[in-house]
Short mmCIF file of C-alpha atoms in Angstrom, two decimals:
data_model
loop_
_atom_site.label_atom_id
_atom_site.label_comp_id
_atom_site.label_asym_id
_atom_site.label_seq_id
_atom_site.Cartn_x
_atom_site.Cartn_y
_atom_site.Cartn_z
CA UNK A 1 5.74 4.91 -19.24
CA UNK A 2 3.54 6.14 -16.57
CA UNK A 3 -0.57 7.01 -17.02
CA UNK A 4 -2.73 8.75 -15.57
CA UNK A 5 -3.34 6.61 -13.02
CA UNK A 6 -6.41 8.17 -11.54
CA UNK A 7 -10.16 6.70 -10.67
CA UNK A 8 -12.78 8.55 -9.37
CA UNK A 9 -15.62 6.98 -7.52
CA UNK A 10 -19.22 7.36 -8.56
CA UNK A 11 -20.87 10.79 -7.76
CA UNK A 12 -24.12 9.07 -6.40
CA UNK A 13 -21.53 6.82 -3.92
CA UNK A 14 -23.01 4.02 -4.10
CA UNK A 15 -19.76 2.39 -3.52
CA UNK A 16 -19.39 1.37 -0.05
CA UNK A 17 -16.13 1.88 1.41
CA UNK A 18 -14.39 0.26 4.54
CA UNK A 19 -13.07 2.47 7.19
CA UNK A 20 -9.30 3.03 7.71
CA UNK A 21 -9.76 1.37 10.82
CA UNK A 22 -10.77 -1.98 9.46
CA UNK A 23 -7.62 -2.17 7.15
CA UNK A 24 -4.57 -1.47 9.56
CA UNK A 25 -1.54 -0.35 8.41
CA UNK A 26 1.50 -1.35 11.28
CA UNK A 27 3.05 2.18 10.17
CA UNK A 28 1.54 5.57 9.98
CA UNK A 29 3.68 8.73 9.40
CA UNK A 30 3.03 12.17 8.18
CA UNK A 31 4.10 14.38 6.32
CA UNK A 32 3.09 17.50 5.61
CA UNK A 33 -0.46 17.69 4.01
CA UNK A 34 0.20 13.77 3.82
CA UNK A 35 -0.78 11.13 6.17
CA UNK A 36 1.33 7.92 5.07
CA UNK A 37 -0.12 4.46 5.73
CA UNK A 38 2.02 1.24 4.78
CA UNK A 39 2.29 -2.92 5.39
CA UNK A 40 6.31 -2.36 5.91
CA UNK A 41 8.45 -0.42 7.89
CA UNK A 42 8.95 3.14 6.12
CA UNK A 43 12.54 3.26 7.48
CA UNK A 44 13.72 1.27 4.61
CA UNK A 45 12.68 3.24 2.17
CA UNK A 46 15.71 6.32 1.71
CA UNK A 47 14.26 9.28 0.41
CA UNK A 48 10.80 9.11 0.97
CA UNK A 49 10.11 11.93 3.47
CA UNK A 50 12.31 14.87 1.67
CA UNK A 51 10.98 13.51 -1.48
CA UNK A 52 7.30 14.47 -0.51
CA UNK A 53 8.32 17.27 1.52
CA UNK A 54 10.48 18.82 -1.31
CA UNK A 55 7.23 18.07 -3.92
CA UNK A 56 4.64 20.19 -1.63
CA UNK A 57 7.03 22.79 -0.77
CA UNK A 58 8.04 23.17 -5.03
CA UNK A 59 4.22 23.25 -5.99
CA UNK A 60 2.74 25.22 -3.31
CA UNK A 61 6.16 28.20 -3.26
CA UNK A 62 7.68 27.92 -6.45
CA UNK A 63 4.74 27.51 -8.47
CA UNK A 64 2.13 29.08 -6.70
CA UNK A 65 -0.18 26.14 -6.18
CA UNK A 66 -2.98 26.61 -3.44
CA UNK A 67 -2.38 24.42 -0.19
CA UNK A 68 -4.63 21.51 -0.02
CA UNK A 69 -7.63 22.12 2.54
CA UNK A 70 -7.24 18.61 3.32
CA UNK A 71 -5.06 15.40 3.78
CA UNK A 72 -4.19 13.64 1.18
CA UNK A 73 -3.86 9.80 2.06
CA UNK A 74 -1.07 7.72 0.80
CA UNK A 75 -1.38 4.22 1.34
CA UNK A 76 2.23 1.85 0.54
CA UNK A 77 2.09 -1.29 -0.27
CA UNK A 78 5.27 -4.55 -0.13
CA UNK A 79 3.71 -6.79 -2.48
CA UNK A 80 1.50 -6.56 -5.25
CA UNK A 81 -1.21 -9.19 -3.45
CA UNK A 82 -1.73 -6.71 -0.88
CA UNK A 83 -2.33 -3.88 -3.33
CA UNK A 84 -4.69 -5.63 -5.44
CA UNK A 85 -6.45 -7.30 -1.98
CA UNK A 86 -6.88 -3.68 -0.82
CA UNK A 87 -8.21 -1.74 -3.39
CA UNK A 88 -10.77 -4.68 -4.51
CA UNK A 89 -11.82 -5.14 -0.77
CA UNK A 90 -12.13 -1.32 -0.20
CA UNK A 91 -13.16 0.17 -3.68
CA UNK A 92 -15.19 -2.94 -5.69
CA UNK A 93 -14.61 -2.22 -9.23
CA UNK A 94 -11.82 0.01 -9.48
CA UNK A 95 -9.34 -0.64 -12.22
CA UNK A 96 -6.59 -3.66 -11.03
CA UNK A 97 -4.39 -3.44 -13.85
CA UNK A 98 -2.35 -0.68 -12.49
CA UNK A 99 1.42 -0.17 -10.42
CA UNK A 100 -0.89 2.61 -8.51
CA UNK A 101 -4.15 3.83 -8.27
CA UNK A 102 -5.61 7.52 -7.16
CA UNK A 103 -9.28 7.57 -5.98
CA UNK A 104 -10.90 11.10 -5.03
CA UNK A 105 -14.31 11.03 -3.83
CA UNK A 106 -15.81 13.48 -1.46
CA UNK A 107 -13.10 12.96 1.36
CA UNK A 108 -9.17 13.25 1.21
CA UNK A 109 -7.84 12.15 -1.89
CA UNK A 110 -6.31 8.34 -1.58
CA UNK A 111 -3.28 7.33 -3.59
CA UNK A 112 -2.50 3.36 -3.51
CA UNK A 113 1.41 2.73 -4.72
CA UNK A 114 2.75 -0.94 -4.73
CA UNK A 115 6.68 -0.87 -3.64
CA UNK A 116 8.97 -1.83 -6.52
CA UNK A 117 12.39 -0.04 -7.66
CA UNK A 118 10.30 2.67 -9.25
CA UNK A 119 8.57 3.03 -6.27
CA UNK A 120 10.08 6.76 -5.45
CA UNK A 121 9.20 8.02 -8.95
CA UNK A 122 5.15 6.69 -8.50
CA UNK A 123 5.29 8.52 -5.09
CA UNK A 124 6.30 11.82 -7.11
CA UNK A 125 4.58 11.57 -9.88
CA UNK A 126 1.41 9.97 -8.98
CA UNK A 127 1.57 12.56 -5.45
CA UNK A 128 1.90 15.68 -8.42
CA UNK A 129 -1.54 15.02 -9.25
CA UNK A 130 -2.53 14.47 -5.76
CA UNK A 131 -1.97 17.60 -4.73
CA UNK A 132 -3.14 19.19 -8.03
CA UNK A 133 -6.30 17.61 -7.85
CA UNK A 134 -6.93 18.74 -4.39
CA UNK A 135 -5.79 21.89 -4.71
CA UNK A 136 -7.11 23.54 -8.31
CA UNK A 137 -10.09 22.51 -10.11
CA UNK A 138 -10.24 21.13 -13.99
CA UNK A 139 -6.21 20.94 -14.64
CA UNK A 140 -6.03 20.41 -18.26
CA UNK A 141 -5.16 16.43 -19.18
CA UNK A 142 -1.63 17.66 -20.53
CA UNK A 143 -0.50 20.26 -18.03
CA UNK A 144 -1.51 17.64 -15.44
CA UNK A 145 0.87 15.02 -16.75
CA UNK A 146 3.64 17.64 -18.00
CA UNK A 147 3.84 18.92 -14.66
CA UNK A 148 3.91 14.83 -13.09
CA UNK A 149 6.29 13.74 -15.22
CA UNK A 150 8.52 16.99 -14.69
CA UNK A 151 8.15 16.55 -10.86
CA UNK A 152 8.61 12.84 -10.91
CA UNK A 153 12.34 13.93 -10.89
CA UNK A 154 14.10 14.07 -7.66
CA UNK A 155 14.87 17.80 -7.17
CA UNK A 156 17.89 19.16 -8.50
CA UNK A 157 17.65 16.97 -11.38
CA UNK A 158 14.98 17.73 -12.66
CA UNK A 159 15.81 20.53 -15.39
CA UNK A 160 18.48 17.70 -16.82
CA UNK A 161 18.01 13.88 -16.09
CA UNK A 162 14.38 13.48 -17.55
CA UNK A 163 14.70 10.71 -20.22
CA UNK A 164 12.90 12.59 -22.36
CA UNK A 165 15.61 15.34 -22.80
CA UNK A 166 17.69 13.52 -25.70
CA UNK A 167 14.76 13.20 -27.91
CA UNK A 168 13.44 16.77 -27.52
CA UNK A 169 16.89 18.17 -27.83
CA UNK A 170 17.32 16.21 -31.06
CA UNK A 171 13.91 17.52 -32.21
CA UNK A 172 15.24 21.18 -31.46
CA UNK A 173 18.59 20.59 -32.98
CA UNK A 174 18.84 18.73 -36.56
CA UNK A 175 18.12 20.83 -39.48
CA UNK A 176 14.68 18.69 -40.72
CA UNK A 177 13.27 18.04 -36.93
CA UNK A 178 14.23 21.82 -35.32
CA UNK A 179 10.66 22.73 -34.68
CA UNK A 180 8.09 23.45 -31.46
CA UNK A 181 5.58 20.82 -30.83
CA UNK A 182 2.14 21.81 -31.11
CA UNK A 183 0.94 23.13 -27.81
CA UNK A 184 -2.57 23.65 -29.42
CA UNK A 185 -2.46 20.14 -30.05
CA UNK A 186 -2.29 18.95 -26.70
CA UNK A 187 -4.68 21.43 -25.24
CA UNK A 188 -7.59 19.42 -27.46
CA UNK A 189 -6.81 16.13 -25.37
CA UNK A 190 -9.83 15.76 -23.34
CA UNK A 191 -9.16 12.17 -22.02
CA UNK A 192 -6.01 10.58 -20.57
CA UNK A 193 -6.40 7.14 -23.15
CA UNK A 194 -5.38 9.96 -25.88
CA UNK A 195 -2.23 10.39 -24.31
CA UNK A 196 1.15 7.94 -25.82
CA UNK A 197 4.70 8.42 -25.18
CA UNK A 198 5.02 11.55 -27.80
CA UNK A 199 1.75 13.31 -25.77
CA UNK A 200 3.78 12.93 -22.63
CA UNK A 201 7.24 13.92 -23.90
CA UNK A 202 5.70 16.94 -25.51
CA UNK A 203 3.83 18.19 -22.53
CA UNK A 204 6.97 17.61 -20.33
CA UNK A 205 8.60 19.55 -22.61
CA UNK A 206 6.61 22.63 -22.62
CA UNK A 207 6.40 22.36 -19.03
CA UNK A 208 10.04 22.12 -18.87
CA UNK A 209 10.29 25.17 -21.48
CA UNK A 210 7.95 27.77 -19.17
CA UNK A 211 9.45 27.00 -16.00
CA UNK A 212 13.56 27.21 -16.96
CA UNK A 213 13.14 29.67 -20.49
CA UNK A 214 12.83 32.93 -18.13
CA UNK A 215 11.10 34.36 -15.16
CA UNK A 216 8.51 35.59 -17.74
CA UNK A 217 7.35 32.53 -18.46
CA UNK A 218 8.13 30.64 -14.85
CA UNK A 219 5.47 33.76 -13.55
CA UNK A 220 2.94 32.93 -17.25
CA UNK A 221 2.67 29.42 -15.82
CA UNK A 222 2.06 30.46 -12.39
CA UNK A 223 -0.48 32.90 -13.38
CA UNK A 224 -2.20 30.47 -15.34
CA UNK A 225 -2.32 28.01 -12.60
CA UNK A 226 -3.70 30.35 -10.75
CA UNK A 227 -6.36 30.65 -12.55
CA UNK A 228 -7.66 27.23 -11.85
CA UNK A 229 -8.53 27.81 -8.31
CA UNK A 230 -11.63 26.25 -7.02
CA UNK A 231 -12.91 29.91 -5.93
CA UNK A 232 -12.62 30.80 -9.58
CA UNK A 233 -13.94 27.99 -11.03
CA UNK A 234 -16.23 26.27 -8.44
CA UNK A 235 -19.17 27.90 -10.08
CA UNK A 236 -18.62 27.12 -13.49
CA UNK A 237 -20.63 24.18 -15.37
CA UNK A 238 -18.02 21.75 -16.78
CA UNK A 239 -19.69 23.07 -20.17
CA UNK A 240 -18.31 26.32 -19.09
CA UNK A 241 -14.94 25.58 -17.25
CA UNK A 242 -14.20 23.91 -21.38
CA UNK A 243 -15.37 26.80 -22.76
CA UNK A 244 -13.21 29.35 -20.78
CA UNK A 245 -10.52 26.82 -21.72
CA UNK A 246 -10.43 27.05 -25.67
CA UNK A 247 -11.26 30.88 -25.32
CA UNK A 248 -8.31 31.47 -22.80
CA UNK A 249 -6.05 28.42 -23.54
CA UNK A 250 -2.43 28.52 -22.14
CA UNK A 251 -1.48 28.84 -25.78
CA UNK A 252 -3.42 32.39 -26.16
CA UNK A 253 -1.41 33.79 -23.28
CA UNK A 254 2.34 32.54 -24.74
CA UNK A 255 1.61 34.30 -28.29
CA UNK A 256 0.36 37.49 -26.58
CA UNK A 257 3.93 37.94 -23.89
CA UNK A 258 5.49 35.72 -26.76
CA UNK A 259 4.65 36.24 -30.09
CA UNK A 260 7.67 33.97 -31.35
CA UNK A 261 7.19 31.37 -28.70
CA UNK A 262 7.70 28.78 -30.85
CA UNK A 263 11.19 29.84 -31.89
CA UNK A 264 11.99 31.02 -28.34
CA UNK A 265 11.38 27.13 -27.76
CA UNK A 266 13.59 25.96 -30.16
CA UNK A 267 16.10 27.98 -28.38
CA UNK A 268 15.23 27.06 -25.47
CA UNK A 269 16.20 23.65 -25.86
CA UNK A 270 19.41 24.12 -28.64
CA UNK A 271 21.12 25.99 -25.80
CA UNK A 272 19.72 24.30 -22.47
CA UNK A 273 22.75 23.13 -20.60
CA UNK A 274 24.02 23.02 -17.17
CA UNK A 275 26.27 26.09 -16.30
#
């Protein structure tokens, strides 16, 4: 199971970091919005390029998500001794403990992702929030990781071959289990530590629910993302930005188009198979 695996460097900066320069990478590529930096050759990795070029395209024109103002830096690693050498030689106490790291200070957002054979998967879920975080302002903790853990899925896969599937189909189907999750639930999580395997299943699920149920609720979703854009939220206090959240959750918006949504769930997932 994947985390959140995001730090984000001191406001004050007094973290000194190394220029790009002083760490060399023997291959660069990019990408899109992504400048790609890695120890091996990026030829033998299959998939890579139309796997980050399919993610930007999918946020940014089927969901609506801004394009980022500004790179995003993705940094590949062989070995796990270079990944750990790197991140304690260029951030000094940033978390070690973890397959990747993303650090977003005042410049491009850098994502760190050792190579192992989940190493595609990191580099779709991990560049989700990337580009989320440089794109919209104050994503809430579970539509950040329901959206990274739908997107983590190659494309044209994704609506069917997400593990979690089975178990929310089972949820939706026996007699004593066919019930909705609660989405107000998850929109109370304030802090990734409070999300375990059901937190993530659940918010993949209602992610998965909006964008395949209808065009209604593909275009709710949308709208709602749209909402977090930095030009209508970059003069909020944080105070504020949760305040707007609880009085104009996601949640608020579903029972006003939907005021059966939870059934319309259920249904959604009883009858979700490939045509």
């Amino acid at each position: 199971m994947l985390l959140l695996l995001a730090w984000l460097l001191p406001a004050s900066g007094v973290v000194q970091a190394q220029t790009d320069s002083e760490l060399e990478f023997p291959w660069e590529k990019t990408i899109g919005i992504v400048r790609v930096f890695s120890d091996f050759d990026l030829a033998t990795l299959n998939g890579l390029q139309s796997d980050i070029e399919e993610l930007q395209d999918d946020l940014i024109n089927y969901l609506g998500v801004p394009r980022p103002q500004e790179e995003i830096h993705l940094f590949l690693f062989s070995n796990s001794e270079g990944y750990l050498r790197y991140i304690h030689k260029r951030w000094p106490g940033a978390p070690l403990d973890r397959p990747a790291l993303y650090v977003k200070d005042r410049g491009p957002g850098s994502l760190m992702i050792r190579k192992d054979n989940q190493i595609l998967l990191n580099v779709r879920h991990e560049m989700t929030h990337a580009i989320l975080n440089a794109s919209l302002m104050h994503v809430p903790i579970w539509l950040d990781e329901g959206l990274a853990k739908y997107f983590e899925v190659p494309r044209g896969k994704r609506g069917f071959e997400n593990p979690f599937l089975s178990t929310v189909r089972q949820n939706t189907t026996f007699l004593f289990f066919s019930r909705a999750p609660s989405l107000e639930r998850l929109e109370h999580l304030s802090q990734v530590q409070q999300m375990g395997e059901r937190e993530y299943r659940e918010s993949w699920a209602w992610v998965h629910f909006l964008i395949h149920y209808s065009q209604e609720t593909h275009y709710l979703l949308a709208e709602y993302l749209a909402s977090l854009r930095p030009e209508y939220q970059s003069k909020l206090t944080a105070e504020q930005v949760a305040d707007l959240q609880k009085s104009s959750p996601l949640t608020a918006r579903l029972k006003e188009q939907f005021p059966d949504y939870k059934k319309i769930y259920v249904a959604h997932f009883k009858n979700w198979e490939k045509k």
